[in-house]
Coordinates of C-alpha atoms in Angstrom, one line a residue:
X1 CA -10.2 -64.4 30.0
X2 CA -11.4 -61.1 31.6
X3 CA -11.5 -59.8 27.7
X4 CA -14.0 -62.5 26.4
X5 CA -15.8 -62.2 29.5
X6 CA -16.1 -58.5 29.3
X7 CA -16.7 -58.3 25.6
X8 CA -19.2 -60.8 26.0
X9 CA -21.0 -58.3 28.9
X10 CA -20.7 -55.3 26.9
X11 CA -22.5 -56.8 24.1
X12 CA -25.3 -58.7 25.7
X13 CA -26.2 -56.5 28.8
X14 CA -24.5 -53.4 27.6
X15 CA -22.6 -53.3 30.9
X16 CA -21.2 -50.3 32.4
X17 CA -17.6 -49.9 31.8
X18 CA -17.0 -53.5 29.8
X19 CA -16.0 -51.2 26.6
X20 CA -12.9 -50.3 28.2
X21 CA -11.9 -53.9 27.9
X22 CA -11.1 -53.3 23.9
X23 CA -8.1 -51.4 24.4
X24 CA -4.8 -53.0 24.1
X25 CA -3.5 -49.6 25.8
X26 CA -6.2 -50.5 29.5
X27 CA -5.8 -54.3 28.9
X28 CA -1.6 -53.7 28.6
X29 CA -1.1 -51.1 32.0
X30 CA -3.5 -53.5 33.6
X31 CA -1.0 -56.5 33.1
X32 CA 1.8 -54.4 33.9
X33 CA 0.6 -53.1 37.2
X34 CA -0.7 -56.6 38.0
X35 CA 2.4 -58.4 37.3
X36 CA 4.6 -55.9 39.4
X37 CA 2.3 -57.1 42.3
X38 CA 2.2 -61.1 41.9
X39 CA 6.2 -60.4 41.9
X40 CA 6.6 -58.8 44.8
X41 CA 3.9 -60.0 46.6
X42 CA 4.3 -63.9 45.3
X43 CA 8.2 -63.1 45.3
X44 CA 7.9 -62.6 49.3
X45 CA 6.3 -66.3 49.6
X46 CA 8.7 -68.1 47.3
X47 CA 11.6 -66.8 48.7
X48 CA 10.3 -68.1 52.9
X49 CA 9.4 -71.5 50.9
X50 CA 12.8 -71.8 48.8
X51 CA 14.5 -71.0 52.4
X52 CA 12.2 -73.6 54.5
X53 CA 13.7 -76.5 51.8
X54 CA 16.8 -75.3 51.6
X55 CA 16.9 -74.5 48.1
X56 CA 20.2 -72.8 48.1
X57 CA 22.3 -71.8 45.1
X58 CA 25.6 -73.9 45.4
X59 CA 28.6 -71.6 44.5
X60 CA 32.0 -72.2 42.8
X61 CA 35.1 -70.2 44.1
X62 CA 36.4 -68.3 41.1
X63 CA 37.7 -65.6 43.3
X64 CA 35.3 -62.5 42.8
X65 CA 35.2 -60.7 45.7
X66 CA 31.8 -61.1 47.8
X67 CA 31.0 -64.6 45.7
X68 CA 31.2 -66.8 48.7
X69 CA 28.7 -64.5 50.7
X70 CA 25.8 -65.9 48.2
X71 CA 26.3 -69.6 48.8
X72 CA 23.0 -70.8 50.5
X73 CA 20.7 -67.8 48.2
X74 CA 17.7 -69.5 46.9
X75 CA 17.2 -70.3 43.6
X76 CA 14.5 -71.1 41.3
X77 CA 13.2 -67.5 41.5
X78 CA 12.2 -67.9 37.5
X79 CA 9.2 -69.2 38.9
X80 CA 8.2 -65.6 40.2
X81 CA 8.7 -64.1 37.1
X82 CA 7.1 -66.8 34.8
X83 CA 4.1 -66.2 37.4
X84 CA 3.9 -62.9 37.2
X85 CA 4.2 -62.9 33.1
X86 CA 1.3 -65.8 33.1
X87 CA -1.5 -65.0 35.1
X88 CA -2.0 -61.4 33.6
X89 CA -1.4 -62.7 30.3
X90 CA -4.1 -64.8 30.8
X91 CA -6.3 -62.3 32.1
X92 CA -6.0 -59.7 30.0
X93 CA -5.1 -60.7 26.5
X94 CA -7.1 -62.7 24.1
X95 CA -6.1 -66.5 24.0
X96 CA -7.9 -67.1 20.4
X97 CA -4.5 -64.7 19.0
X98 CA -2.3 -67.1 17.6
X99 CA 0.6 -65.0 18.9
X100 CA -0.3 -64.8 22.3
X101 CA -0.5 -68.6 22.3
X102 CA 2.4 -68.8 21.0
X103 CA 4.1 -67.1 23.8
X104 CA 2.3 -68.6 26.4
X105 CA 4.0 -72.2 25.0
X106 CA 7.4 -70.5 24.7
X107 CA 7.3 -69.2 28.2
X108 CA 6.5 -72.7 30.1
X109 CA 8.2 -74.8 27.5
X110 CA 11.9 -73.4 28.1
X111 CA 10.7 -72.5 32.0
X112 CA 10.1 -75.8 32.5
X113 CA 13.6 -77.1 30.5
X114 CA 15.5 -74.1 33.3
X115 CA 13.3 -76.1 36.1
X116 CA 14.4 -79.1 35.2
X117 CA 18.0 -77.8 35.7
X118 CA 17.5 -75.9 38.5
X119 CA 15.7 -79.3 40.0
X120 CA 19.0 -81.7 39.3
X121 CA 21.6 -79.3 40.5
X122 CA 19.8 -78.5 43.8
X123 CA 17.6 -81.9 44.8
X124 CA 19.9 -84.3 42.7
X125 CA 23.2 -82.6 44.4
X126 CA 24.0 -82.6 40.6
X127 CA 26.3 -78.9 40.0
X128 CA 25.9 -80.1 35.8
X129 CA 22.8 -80.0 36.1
X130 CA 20.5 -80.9 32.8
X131 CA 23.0 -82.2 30.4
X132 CA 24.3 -79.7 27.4
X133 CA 22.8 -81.7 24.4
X134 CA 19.0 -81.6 26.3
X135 CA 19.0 -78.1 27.0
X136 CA 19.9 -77.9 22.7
X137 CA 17.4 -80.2 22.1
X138 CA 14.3 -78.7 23.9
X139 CA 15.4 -75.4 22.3
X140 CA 15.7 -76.8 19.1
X141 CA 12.1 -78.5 19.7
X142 CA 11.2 -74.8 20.5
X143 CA 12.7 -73.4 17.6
X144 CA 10.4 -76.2 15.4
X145 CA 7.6 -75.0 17.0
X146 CA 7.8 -71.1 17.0
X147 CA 9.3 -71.8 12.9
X148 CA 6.6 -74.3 11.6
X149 CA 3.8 -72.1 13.4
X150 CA 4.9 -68.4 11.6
X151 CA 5.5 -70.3 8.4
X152 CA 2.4 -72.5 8.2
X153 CA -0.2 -71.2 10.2
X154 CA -2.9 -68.9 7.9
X155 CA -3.5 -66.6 11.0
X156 CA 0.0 -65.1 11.1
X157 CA -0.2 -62.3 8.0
X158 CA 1.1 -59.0 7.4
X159 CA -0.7 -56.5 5.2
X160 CA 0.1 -55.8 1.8
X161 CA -0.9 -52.7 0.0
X162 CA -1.7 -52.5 -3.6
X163 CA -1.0 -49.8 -6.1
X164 CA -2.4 -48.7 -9.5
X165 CA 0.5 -50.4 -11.4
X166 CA 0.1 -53.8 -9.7
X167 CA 3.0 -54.2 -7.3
X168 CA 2.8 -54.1 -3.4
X169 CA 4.3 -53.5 -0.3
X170 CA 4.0 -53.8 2.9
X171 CA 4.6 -50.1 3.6
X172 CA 3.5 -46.8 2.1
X173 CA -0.4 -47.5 2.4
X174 CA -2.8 -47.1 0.1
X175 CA -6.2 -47.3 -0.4
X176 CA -6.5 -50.9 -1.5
X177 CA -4.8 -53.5 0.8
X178 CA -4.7 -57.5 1.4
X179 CA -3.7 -59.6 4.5
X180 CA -1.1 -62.1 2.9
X181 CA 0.8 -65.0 4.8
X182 CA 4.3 -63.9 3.9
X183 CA 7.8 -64.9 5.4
X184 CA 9.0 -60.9 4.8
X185 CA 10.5 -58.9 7.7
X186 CA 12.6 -56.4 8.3
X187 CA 16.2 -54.7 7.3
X188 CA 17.3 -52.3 9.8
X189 CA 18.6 -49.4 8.6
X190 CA 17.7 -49.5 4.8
X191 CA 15.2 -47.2 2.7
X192 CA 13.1 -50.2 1.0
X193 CA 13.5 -52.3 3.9
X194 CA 11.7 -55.3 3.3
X195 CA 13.5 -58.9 3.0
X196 CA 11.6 -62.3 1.8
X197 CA 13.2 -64.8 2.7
X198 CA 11.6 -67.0 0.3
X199 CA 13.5 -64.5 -2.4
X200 CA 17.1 -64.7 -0.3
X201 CA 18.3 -67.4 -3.5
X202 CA 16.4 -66.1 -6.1
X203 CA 19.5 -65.3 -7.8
X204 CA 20.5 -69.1 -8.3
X205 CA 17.2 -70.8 -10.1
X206 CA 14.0 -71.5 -9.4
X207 CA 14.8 -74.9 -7.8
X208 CA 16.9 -72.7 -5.2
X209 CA 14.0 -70.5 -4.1
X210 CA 11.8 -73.3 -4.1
X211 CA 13.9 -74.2 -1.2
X212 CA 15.3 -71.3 0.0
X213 CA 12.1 -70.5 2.4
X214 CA 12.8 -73.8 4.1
X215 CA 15.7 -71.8 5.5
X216 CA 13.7 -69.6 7.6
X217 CA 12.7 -72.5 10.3
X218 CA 16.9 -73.4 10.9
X219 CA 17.4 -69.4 11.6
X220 CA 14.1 -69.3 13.7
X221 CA 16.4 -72.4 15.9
X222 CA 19.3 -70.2 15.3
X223 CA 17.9 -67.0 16.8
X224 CA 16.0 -68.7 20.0
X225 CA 19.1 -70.6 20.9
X226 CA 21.4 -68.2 20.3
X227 CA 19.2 -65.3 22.6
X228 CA 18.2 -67.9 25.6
X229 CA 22.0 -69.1 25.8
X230 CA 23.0 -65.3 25.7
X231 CA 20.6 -64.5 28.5
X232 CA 21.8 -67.5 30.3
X233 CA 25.2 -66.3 30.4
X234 CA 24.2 -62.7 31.1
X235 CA 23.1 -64.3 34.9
X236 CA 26.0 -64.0 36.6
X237 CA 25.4 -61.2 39.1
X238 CA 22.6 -59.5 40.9
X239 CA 19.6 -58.2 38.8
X240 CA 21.9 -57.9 35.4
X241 CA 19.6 -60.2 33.5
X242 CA 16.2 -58.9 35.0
X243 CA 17.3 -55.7 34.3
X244 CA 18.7 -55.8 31.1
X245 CA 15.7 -58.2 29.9
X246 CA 13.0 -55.6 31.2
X247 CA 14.4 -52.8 29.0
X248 CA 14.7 -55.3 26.0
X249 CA 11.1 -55.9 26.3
X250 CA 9.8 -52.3 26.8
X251 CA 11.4 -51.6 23.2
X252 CA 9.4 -54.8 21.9
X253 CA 6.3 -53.3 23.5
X254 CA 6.7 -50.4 21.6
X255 CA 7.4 -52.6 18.4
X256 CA 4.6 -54.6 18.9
X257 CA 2.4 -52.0 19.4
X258 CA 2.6 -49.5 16.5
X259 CA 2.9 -52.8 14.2
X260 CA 0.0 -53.9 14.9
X261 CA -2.0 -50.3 14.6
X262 CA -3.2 -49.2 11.3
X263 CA -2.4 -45.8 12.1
X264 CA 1.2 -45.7 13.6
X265 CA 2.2 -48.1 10.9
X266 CA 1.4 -46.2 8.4
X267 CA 2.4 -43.0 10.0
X268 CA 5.8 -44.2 11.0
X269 CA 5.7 -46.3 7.3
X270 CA 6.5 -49.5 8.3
X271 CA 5.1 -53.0 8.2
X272 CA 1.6 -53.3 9.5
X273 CA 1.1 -57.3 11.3
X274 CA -2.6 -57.6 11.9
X275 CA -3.1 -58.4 15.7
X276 CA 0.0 -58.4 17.0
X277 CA -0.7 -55.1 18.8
X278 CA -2.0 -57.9 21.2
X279 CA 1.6 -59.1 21.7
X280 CA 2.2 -55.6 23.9
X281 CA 0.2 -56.8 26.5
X282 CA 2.4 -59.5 26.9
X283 CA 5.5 -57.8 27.0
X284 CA 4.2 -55.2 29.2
X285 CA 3.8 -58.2 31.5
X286 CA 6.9 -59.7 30.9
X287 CA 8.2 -56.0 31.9
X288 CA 6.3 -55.8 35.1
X289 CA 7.6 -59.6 36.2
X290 CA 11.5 -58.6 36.0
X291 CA 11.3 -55.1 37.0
X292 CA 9.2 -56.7 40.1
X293 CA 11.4 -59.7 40.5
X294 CA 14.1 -57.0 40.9
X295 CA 12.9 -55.7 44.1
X296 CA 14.4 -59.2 45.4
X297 CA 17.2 -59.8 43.1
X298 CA 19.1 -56.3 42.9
X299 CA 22.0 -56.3 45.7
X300 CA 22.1 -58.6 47.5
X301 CA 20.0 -60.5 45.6
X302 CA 17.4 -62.5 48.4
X303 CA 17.2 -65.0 45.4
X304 CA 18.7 -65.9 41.9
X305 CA 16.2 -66.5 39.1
X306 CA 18.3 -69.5 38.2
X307 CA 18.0 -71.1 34.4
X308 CA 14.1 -71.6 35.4
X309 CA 14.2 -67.7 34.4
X310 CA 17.0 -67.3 32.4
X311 CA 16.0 -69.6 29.7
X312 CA 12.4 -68.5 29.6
X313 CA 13.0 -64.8 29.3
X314 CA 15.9 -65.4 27.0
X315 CA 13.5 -67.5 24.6
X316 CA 10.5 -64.8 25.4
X317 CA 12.7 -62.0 23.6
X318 CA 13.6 -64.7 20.6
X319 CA 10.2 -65.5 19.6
X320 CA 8.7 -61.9 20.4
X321 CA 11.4 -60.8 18.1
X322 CA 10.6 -63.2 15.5
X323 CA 6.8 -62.8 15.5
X324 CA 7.2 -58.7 14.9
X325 CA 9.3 -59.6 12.2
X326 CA 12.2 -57.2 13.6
X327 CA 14.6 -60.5 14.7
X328 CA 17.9 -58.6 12.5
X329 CA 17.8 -56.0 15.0
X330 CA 18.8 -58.4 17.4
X331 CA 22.3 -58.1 17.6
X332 CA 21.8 -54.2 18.7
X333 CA 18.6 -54.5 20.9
X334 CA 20.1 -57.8 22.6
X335 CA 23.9 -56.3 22.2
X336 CA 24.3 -57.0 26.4
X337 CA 23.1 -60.8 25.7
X338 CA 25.8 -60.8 22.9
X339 CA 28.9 -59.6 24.0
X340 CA 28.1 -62.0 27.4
X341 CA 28.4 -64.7 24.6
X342 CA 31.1 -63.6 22.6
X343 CA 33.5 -63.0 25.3
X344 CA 33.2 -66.4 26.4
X345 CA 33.3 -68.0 22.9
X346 CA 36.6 -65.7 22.5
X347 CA 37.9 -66.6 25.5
X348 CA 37.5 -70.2 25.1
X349 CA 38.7 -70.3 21.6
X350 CA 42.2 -68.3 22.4
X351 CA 42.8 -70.4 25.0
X352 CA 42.4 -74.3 23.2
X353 CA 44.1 -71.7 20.4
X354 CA 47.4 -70.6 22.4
X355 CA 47.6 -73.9 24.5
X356 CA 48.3 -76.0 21.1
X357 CA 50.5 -73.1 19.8
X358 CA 52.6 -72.2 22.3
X359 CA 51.8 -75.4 24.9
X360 CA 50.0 -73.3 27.6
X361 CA 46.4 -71.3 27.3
X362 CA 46.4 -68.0 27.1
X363 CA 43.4 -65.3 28.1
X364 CA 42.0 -62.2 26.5
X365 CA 39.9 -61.3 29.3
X366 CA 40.7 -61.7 33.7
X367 CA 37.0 -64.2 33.5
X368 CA 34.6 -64.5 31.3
X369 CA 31.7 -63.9 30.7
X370 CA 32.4 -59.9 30.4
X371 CA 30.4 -58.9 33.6
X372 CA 33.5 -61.0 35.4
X373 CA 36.3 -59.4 33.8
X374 CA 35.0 -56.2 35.3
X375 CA 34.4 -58.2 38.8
X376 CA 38.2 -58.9 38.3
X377 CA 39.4 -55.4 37.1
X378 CA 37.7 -54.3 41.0
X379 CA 34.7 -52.8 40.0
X380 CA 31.8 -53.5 42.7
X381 CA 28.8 -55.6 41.4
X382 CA 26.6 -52.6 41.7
X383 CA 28.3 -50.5 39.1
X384 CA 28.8 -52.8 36.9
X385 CA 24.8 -53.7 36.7
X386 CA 24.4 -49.8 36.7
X387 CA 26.7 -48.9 33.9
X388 CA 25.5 -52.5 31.8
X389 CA 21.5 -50.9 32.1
X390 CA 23.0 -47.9 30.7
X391 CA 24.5 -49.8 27.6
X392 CA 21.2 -51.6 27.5
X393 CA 19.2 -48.3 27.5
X394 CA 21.6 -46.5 24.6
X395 CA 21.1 -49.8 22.6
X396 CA 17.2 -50.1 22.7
X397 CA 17.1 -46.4 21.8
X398 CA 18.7 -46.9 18.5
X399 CA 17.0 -49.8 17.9
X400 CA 13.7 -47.7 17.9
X401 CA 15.2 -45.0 15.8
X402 CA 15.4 -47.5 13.1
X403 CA 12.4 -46.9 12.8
X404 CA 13.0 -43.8 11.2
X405 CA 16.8 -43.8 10.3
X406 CA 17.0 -45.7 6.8

């Protein structure tokens, strides 16, 4: 808002200082600083109101040392962070980008499936809470959205340069370029890294790559179910989510950033996405609501962020992922989110596997997910966050090297 308004001062009255209201860099610290405030100012609030109704966390007894100390801890303490990521968004970005929008629908549409949850297990008395299949299906009904809008929509482009002999790409510029909607992104770690996937069954006819782009909205569902689940599961103890989530989005910030400047793009020769340089003002913003929402939730967490928060900033990372056209770095940038998953998936599968083997179920890990088997093996709560930020930190560092390492 403050951008149009601005933007509209600067070129009607010429108005003092409006000007600085063009850069991504002033809009993007802006958001930051602003959402580090709602959260810990807004945090305070929530957390006396959450008490006052006796919206307590209702706690399980799996045996981890210090578990039973957080019955009664508020939660729905998403809401702070989905706050604190909307109202700068809404300030400072500009709401005609097609990306932006896109994120602002991703955030409240899979906050409001985590409320939902949070709402039946606390008021309902309901420890399920939302059924299985309905979580599925409103991240699936994400996943249609975020997939339909990137494939169809004539805004979302990258830029294609073109040489003397006729071909393109979307790196190595040149003097002579055109904005194309294309479904290409990005191989990690390979020279000529760029993947179509309208080309992935080019091989088998033309009737197969007819076809084979179709296969890009199933993998958008894919990826955003498979990230919000994994960053579900990562919120098992005090500020390993928030934490791990905030330095997940500072590497997308970065991403998003040079991607969509002319100059670092073609400096750093990668893919150049017209206006998603927007997206870091976002992501800042996302940054500043968990790193703020961690001055309540590191231990002892004064409240949990529950699946209100889980969901959203689980789904956040997905689609950011998706839009900057970097979702196969994934696996490394969101490595915390899946080894959470895999070592329950293991852990579940050895044990249905051993049970009808050998007629009792056997374990791989003390608990899963992982963060519990470490709960288990005596470690205190604190280091275990600690040493998982660490991980967290190598991880998005050599995601950002790929930048350069191919």
């Amino acid at each position: 808002m403050l951008y149009h308004l601005f933007t509209y001062l600067d070129r009607e009255f010429d108005f003092i200082g409006a000007g600085v209201f063009q850069y991504i860099s002033f809009r993007a610290g802006m958001a930051t600083l602003l959402s580090l405030l709602i959260a810990m100012i807004f945090g305070g609030k929530l957390i006396k109101m959450l008490q006052r109704k006796q919206v307590g966390e209702s706690i399980r007894d799996l045996g981890l040392e210090g578990q039973l100390e957080k019955k009664g801890t508020p939660t729905m303490g998403g809401l702070i962070i989905i706050l604190a990521i909307l109202v700068p968004t809404l300030l400072f970005a500009r709401l005609d980008n097609i990306y932006i929008i896109l994120m602002l629908v991703s955030t409240i549409w899979l906050g409001l499936i985590g409320f939902l949850d949070d709402y039946i297990k606390v008021f309902k008395k309901n420890k399920e809470g939302l059924a299985g299949r309905f979580k599925v299906m409103g991240q699936i009904g994400l996943g249609l959205i975020v997939g339909l809008t990137l494939y169809f929509n004539d805004d979302v482009v990258v830029r294609q340069y073109i040489f003397a002999d006729g071909t393109t790409s979307a790196v190595n510029a040149s003097s002579r370029w055109t904005d194309v909607h294309s479904m290409i992104t990005t191989i990690p770690f390979r020279k000529n890294n760029e993947l179509d996937y309208c080309n992935l069954f080019s091989f088998a006819g033309p009737l197969f790559q007819d076809w084979s782009c179709y296969l890009y909205i199933p993998f958008v569902i894919l990826v955003i179910t498979a990230v919000s689940n994994g960053a579900n599961i990562t919120d098992g103890i005090d500020g390993l989510a928030a934490g791990t989530s905030a330095i997940i989005g500072m590497t997308l910030a970065f991403f998003a950033y040079l991607s969509g400047n002319t100059i670092f793009a073609d400096y750093l020769d990668i893919m150049f996405i017209p206006n998603s340089g927007e997206l870091a003002i976002f992501c800042l913003a996302f940054v500043g609501a968990c790193v703020g929402f961690l001055w309540y939730n590191t231990y002892p967490a004064q409240v949990f962020m529950g699946d209100t928060g889980s969901l959203a900033i689980g789904g956040i990372i997905a689609v950011l992922a998706l839009i900057v056209r970097k979702e196969l770095l994934i696996p490394i940038l969101c490595g915390i989110f899946l080894v959470e998953n895999l070592s329950v998936m293991l852990q579940v599968s050895y044990f249905k596997y051993t049970k009808k083997k050998y007629g009792e179920g056997r374990r791989i890990f003390k608990m899963s997910p992982l963060h519990h088997h470490y709960q288990k093996l005596g470690y205190h709560e604190s280091k275990i966050v600690g040493r998982f930020w660490i991980v967290g930190i190598m991880l998005a560092i050599l995601t950002l090297a790929t930048l350069k390492l191919r």
